[in-house]
Amino acid sequence: MSNIDLDSYPRLVRGARLFWDNVRQQQFLLFPEGALVLNQTATDILKLCNGQHSVTNIVSTLSAKYSHPNIETDVFKLLNKIKQRGFLRL
């Protein structure tokens, strides 16, 4: 498996998708074996994981939206967790 770096163009694997639950008013990452509940930041990151945005672009987009000093670290942490679970490809 390759490592995630700033030049990677991540995307969700086939079978994994974002889903908004109107009843719970919550965003989920759905996959064949289950689902993960996502917070707003994770949702914003994963919406950009479509193979069209580099990690650099994702970090830049999130930096413009959130005033958080460690946004790059947070993006890498989430992407690595999702990749380790097998739901993200580069």
CSV table of N, CA and C in Angstrom, one decimal:
chain,number,residue,atom,x,y,z
A,1,MET,N,0.8,-1.2,0.0
A,1,MET,CA,0.0,0.0,0.0
A,1,MET,C,0.9,1.2,0.0
A,2,SER,N,0.5,2.2,-0.8
A,2,SER,CA,1.3,3.5,-0.8
A,2,SER,C,0.8,4.4,0.3
A,3,ASN,N,1.8,5.2,0.7
A,3,ASN,CA,1.5,6.2,1.8
A,3,ASN,C,0.8,7.4,1.2
A,4,ILE,N,0.1,8.0,2.1
A,4,ILE,CA,-0.6,9.3,1.8
A,4,ILE,C,0.4,10.4,1.9
A,5,ASP,N,0.4,11.2,0.8
A,5,ASP,CA,1.3,12.4,0.9
A,5,ASP,C,0.5,13.6,0.3
A,6,LEU,N,1.1,14.8,0.3
A,6,LEU,CA,0.4,15.9,-0.1
A,6,LEU,C,0.0,15.9,-1.6
A,7,ASP,N,0.7,15.1,-2.4
A,7,ASP,CA,0.4,15.0,-3.8
A,7,ASP,C,-0.6,13.8,-4.1
A,8,SER,N,-1.0,13.1,-3.1
A,8,SER,CA,-2.0,12.0,-3.3
A,8,SER,C,-3.4,12.6,-3.7
A,9,TYR,N,-4.1,11.8,-4.5
A,9,TYR,CA,-5.5,12.2,-4.9
A,9,TYR,C,-6.4,11.1,-4.3
A,10,PRO,N,-6.8,11.2,-3.1
A,10,PRO,CA,-7.6,10.1,-2.5
A,10,PRO,C,-9.0,10.1,-3.0
A,11,ARG,N,-9.6,8.9,-2.9
A,11,ARG,CA,-11.0,8.7,-3.2
A,11,ARG,C,-11.5,7.5,-2.5
A,12,LEU,N,-12.8,7.5,-2.2
A,12,LEU,CA,-13.4,6.4,-1.5
A,12,LEU,C,-13.4,5.2,-2.4
A,13,VAL,N,-13.3,4.0,-1.9
A,13,VAL,CA,-13.3,2.8,-2.7
A,13,VAL,C,-14.8,2.5,-3.1
A,14,ARG,N,-14.9,1.6,-4.1
A,14,ARG,CA,-16.2,1.2,-4.5
A,14,ARG,C,-16.9,0.5,-3.3
A,15,GLY,N,-18.2,0.8,-3.1
A,15,GLY,CA,-18.9,0.3,-2.0
A,15,GLY,C,-19.0,1.2,-0.8
A,16,ALA,N,-18.1,2.1,-0.7
A,16,ALA,CA,-18.1,3.1,0.4
A,16,ALA,C,-18.7,4.4,-0.1
A,17,ARG,N,-19.6,5.0,0.6
A,17,ARG,CA,-20.2,6.2,0.2
A,17,ARG,C,-20.7,7.0,1.4
A,18,LEU,N,-20.8,8.3,1.2
A,18,LEU,CA,-21.4,9.2,2.2
A,18,LEU,C,-22.9,9.2,2.1
A,19,PHE,N,-23.5,9.2,3.3
A,19,PHE,CA,-25.0,9.2,3.4
A,19,PHE,C,-25.5,10.1,4.5
A,20,TRP,N,-26.4,10.9,4.1
A,20,TRP,CA,-27.1,11.8,5.1
A,20,TRP,C,-28.3,11.2,5.6
A,21,ASP,N,-28.5,11.0,6.9
A,21,ASP,CA,-29.7,10.4,7.5
A,21,ASP,C,-30.6,11.5,8.0
A,22,ASN,N,-31.7,11.7,7.3
A,22,ASN,CA,-32.6,12.8,7.7
A,22,ASN,C,-33.2,12.6,9.1
A,23,VAL,N,-33.5,11.4,9.5
A,23,VAL,CA,-34.1,11.1,10.8
A,23,VAL,C,-33.1,11.5,11.9
A,24,ARG,N,-31.9,11.1,11.8
A,24,ARG,CA,-30.9,11.3,12.8
A,24,ARG,C,-30.2,12.7,12.6
A,25,GLN,N,-30.4,13.3,11.5
A,25,GLN,CA,-29.7,14.5,11.1
A,25,GLN,C,-28.2,14.3,11.3
A,26,GLN,N,-27.6,13.2,10.7
A,26,GLN,CA,-26.3,12.9,10.9
A,26,GLN,C,-25.7,12.3,9.5
A,27,GLN,N,-24.4,12.6,9.3
A,27,GLN,CA,-23.7,12.1,8.1
A,27,GLN,C,-23.0,10.8,8.5
A,28,PHE,N,-23.1,9.8,7.6
A,28,PHE,CA,-22.4,8.6,7.8
A,28,PHE,C,-21.5,8.2,6.6
A,29,LEU,N,-20.5,7.4,6.8
A,29,LEU,CA,-19.8,6.8,5.8
A,29,LEU,C,-20.3,5.3,5.8
A,30,LEU,N,-21.0,5.0,4.7
A,30,LEU,CA,-21.6,3.6,4.6
A,30,LEU,C,-20.6,2.8,3.8
A,31,PHE,N,-20.5,1.5,4.2
A,31,PHE,CA,-19.7,0.5,3.5
A,31,PHE,C,-20.4,-0.8,3.7
A,32,PRO,N,-20.1,-1.9,3.0
A,32,PRO,CA,-20.8,-3.1,3.0
A,32,PRO,C,-21.0,-3.7,4.4
A,33,GLU,N,-20.0,-3.6,5.3
A,33,GLU,CA,-20.0,-4.2,6.6
A,33,GLU,C,-20.7,-3.3,7.7
A,34,GLY,N,-21.0,-2.1,7.4
A,34,GLY,CA,-21.5,-1.2,8.4
A,34,GLY,C,-21.5,0.2,8.0
A,35,ALA,N,-21.3,1.1,9.1
A,35,ALA,CA,-21.3,2.5,8.9
A,35,ALA,C,-20.5,3.2,10.0
A,36,LEU,N,-19.9,4.3,9.6
A,36,LEU,CA,-19.2,5.2,10.6
A,36,LEU,C,-20.0,6.5,10.7
A,37,VAL,N,-20.2,7.0,11.9
A,37,VAL,CA,-20.8,8.3,12.1
A,37,VAL,C,-19.7,9.3,11.9
A,38,LEU,N,-20.0,10.4,11.1
A,38,LEU,CA,-19.0,11.4,10.8
A,38,LEU,C,-19.4,12.7,11.4
A,39,ASN,N,-18.3,13.5,11.9
A,39,ASN,CA,-18.6,14.8,12.3
A,39,ASN,C,-18.5,15.7,11.1
A,40,GLN,N,-18.7,17.0,11.2
A,40,GLN,CA,-18.8,17.9,10.1
A,40,GLN,C,-17.4,18.0,9.4
A,41,THR,N,-16.3,18.1,10.2
A,41,THR,CA,-15.0,18.2,9.6
A,41,THR,C,-14.7,16.9,8.7
A,42,ALA,N,-14.9,15.8,9.3
A,42,ALA,CA,-14.7,14.5,8.6
A,42,ALA,C,-15.5,14.5,7.3
A,43,THR,N,-16.8,14.9,7.4
A,43,THR,CA,-17.7,15.0,6.2
A,43,THR,C,-17.1,15.9,5.1
A,44,ASP,N,-16.6,17.0,5.5
A,44,ASP,CA,-16.0,18.0,4.6
A,44,ASP,C,-14.8,17.4,3.9
A,45,ILE,N,-14.0,16.7,4.7
A,45,ILE,CA,-12.8,16.1,4.1
A,45,ILE,C,-13.2,15.0,3.1
A,46,LEU,N,-14.0,14.1,3.5
A,46,LEU,CA,-14.4,12.9,2.7
A,46,LEU,C,-15.2,13.3,1.4
A,47,LYS,N,-15.9,14.4,1.5
A,47,LYS,CA,-16.6,14.9,0.3
A,47,LYS,C,-15.6,15.3,-0.8
A,48,LEU,N,-14.4,15.7,-0.4
A,48,LEU,CA,-13.4,16.1,-1.3
A,48,LEU,C,-12.6,14.9,-1.8
A,49,CYS,N,-12.8,13.7,-1.2
A,49,CYS,CA,-12.0,12.5,-1.6
A,49,CYS,C,-12.8,11.8,-2.8
A,50,ASN,N,-12.6,12.4,-3.9
A,50,ASN,CA,-13.3,11.9,-5.1
A,50,ASN,C,-12.3,11.7,-6.3
A,51,GLY,N,-11.0,11.7,-5.9
A,51,GLY,CA,-10.0,11.5,-7.0
A,51,GLY,C,-9.7,12.8,-7.7
A,52,GLN,N,-10.4,13.8,-7.5
A,52,GLN,CA,-10.2,15.1,-8.2
A,52,GLN,C,-9.4,16.1,-7.4
A,53,HIS,N,-9.2,15.9,-6.1
A,53,HIS,CA,-8.6,16.8,-5.2
A,53,HIS,C,-7.3,16.2,-4.6
A,54,SER,N,-6.2,16.9,-4.7
A,54,SER,CA,-5.0,16.4,-4.0
A,54,SER,C,-5.2,16.7,-2.5
A,55,VAL,N,-4.4,16.0,-1.7
A,55,VAL,CA,-4.4,16.3,-0.3
A,55,VAL,C,-4.0,17.7,0.0
A,56,THR,N,-3.1,18.3,-0.8
A,56,THR,CA,-2.8,19.7,-0.7
A,56,THR,C,-4.0,20.6,-0.8
A,57,ASN,N,-4.8,20.3,-1.9
A,57,ASN,CA,-6.1,21.0,-2.1
A,57,ASN,C,-7.1,20.8,-1.0
A,58,ILE,N,-7.2,19.6,-0.5
A,58,ILE,CA,-8.1,19.3,0.6
A,58,ILE,C,-7.7,20.1,1.8
A,59,VAL,N,-6.4,20.1,2.2
A,59,VAL,CA,-5.9,20.9,3.3
A,59,VAL,C,-6.2,22.4,3.1
A,60,SER,N,-5.9,22.9,1.9
A,60,SER,CA,-6.2,24.3,1.6
A,60,SER,C,-7.6,24.7,1.7
A,61,THR,N,-8.5,23.8,1.2
A,61,THR,CA,-9.9,24.1,1.3
A,61,THR,C,-10.4,24.1,2.7
A,62,LEU,N,-10.0,23.1,3.5
A,62,LEU,CA,-10.4,23.1,4.9
A,62,LEU,C,-9.8,24.2,5.7
A,63,SER,N,-8.6,24.6,5.4
A,63,SER,CA,-7.9,25.8,6.1
A,63,SER,C,-8.7,27.1,5.9
A,64,ALA,N,-9.3,27.2,4.7
A,64,ALA,CA,-10.1,28.4,4.4
A,64,ALA,C,-11.4,28.4,5.1
A,65,LYS,N,-11.9,27.2,5.4
A,65,LYS,CA,-13.2,27.1,6.1
A,65,LYS,C,-13.1,27.1,7.6
A,66,TYR,N,-12.1,26.5,8.1
A,66,TYR,CA,-11.9,26.3,9.6
A,66,TYR,C,-10.6,27.0,10.0
A,67,SER,N,-10.7,27.8,11.1
A,67,SER,CA,-9.5,28.4,11.6
A,67,SER,C,-8.9,27.5,12.7
A,68,HIS,N,-8.3,26.4,12.3
A,68,HIS,CA,-7.7,25.5,13.2
A,68,HIS,C,-6.2,25.3,12.8
A,69,PRO,N,-5.3,25.5,13.8
A,69,PRO,CA,-3.9,25.5,13.5
A,69,PRO,C,-3.3,24.2,13.0
A,70,ASN,N,-4.0,23.1,13.3
A,70,ASN,CA,-3.5,21.7,13.0
A,70,ASN,C,-4.3,21.0,11.9
A,71,ILE,N,-4.9,21.8,11.0
A,71,ILE,CA,-5.8,21.2,10.1
A,71,ILE,C,-5.1,20.1,9.2
A,72,GLU,N,-3.9,20.4,8.8
A,72,GLU,CA,-3.1,19.4,8.0
A,72,GLU,C,-3.0,18.1,8.7
A,73,THR,N,-2.6,18.2,10.0
A,73,THR,CA,-2.4,17.0,10.8
A,73,THR,C,-3.7,16.2,10.9
A,74,ASP,N,-4.8,17.0,11.1
A,74,ASP,CA,-6.1,16.4,11.3
A,74,ASP,C,-6.6,15.7,10.0
A,75,VAL,N,-6.3,16.3,8.8
A,75,VAL,CA,-6.6,15.7,7.5
A,75,VAL,C,-5.9,14.4,7.4
A,76,PHE,N,-4.6,14.4,7.6
A,76,PHE,CA,-3.8,13.2,7.5
A,76,PHE,C,-4.2,12.1,8.4
A,77,LYS,N,-4.6,12.5,9.7
A,77,LYS,CA,-5.1,11.5,10.6
A,77,LYS,C,-6.3,10.8,10.1
A,78,LEU,N,-7.3,11.6,9.7
A,78,LEU,CA,-8.5,11.0,9.2
A,78,LEU,C,-8.3,10.1,7.9
A,79,LEU,N,-7.5,10.7,7.0
A,79,LEU,CA,-7.3,9.9,5.7
A,79,LEU,C,-6.6,8.6,6.0
A,80,ASN,N,-5.6,8.6,6.9
A,80,ASN,CA,-4.9,7.4,7.3
A,80,ASN,C,-5.8,6.4,8.0
A,81,LYS,N,-6.7,6.9,8.9
A,81,LYS,CA,-7.7,6.0,9.5
A,81,LYS,C,-8.6,5.3,8.5
A,82,ILE,N,-9.1,6.1,7.6
A,82,ILE,CA,-10.1,5.6,6.6
A,82,ILE,C,-9.3,4.7,5.7
A,83,LYS,N,-8.1,5.0,5.3
A,83,LYS,CA,-7.3,4.1,4.4
A,83,LYS,C,-7.0,2.8,5.1
A,84,GLN,N,-6.6,2.8,6.4
A,84,GLN,CA,-6.3,1.6,7.1
A,84,GLN,C,-7.5,0.7,7.2
A,85,ARG,N,-8.7,1.2,7.3
A,85,ARG,CA,-9.9,0.4,7.3
A,85,ARG,C,-10.3,-0.1,5.9
A,86,GLY,N,-9.6,0.4,4.9
A,86,GLY,CA,-9.8,-0.1,3.5
A,86,GLY,C,-10.8,0.6,2.7
A,87,PHE,N,-11.2,1.8,3.2
A,87,PHE,CA,-12.2,2.6,2.5
A,87,PHE,C,-11.7,3.7,1.6
A,88,LEU,N,-10.4,3.8,1.5
A,88,LEU,CA,-9.8,4.9,0.7
A,88,LEU,C,-8.7,4.4,-0.1
A,89,ARG,N,-8.7,4.9,-1.4
A,89,ARG,CA,-7.5,4.5,-2.3
A,89,ARG,C,-6.9,5.8,-2.8
A,90,LEU,N,-5.7,5.7,-3.2
A,90,LEU,CA,-4.9,6.8,-3.7
A,90,LEU,C,-4.8,6.7,-5.2
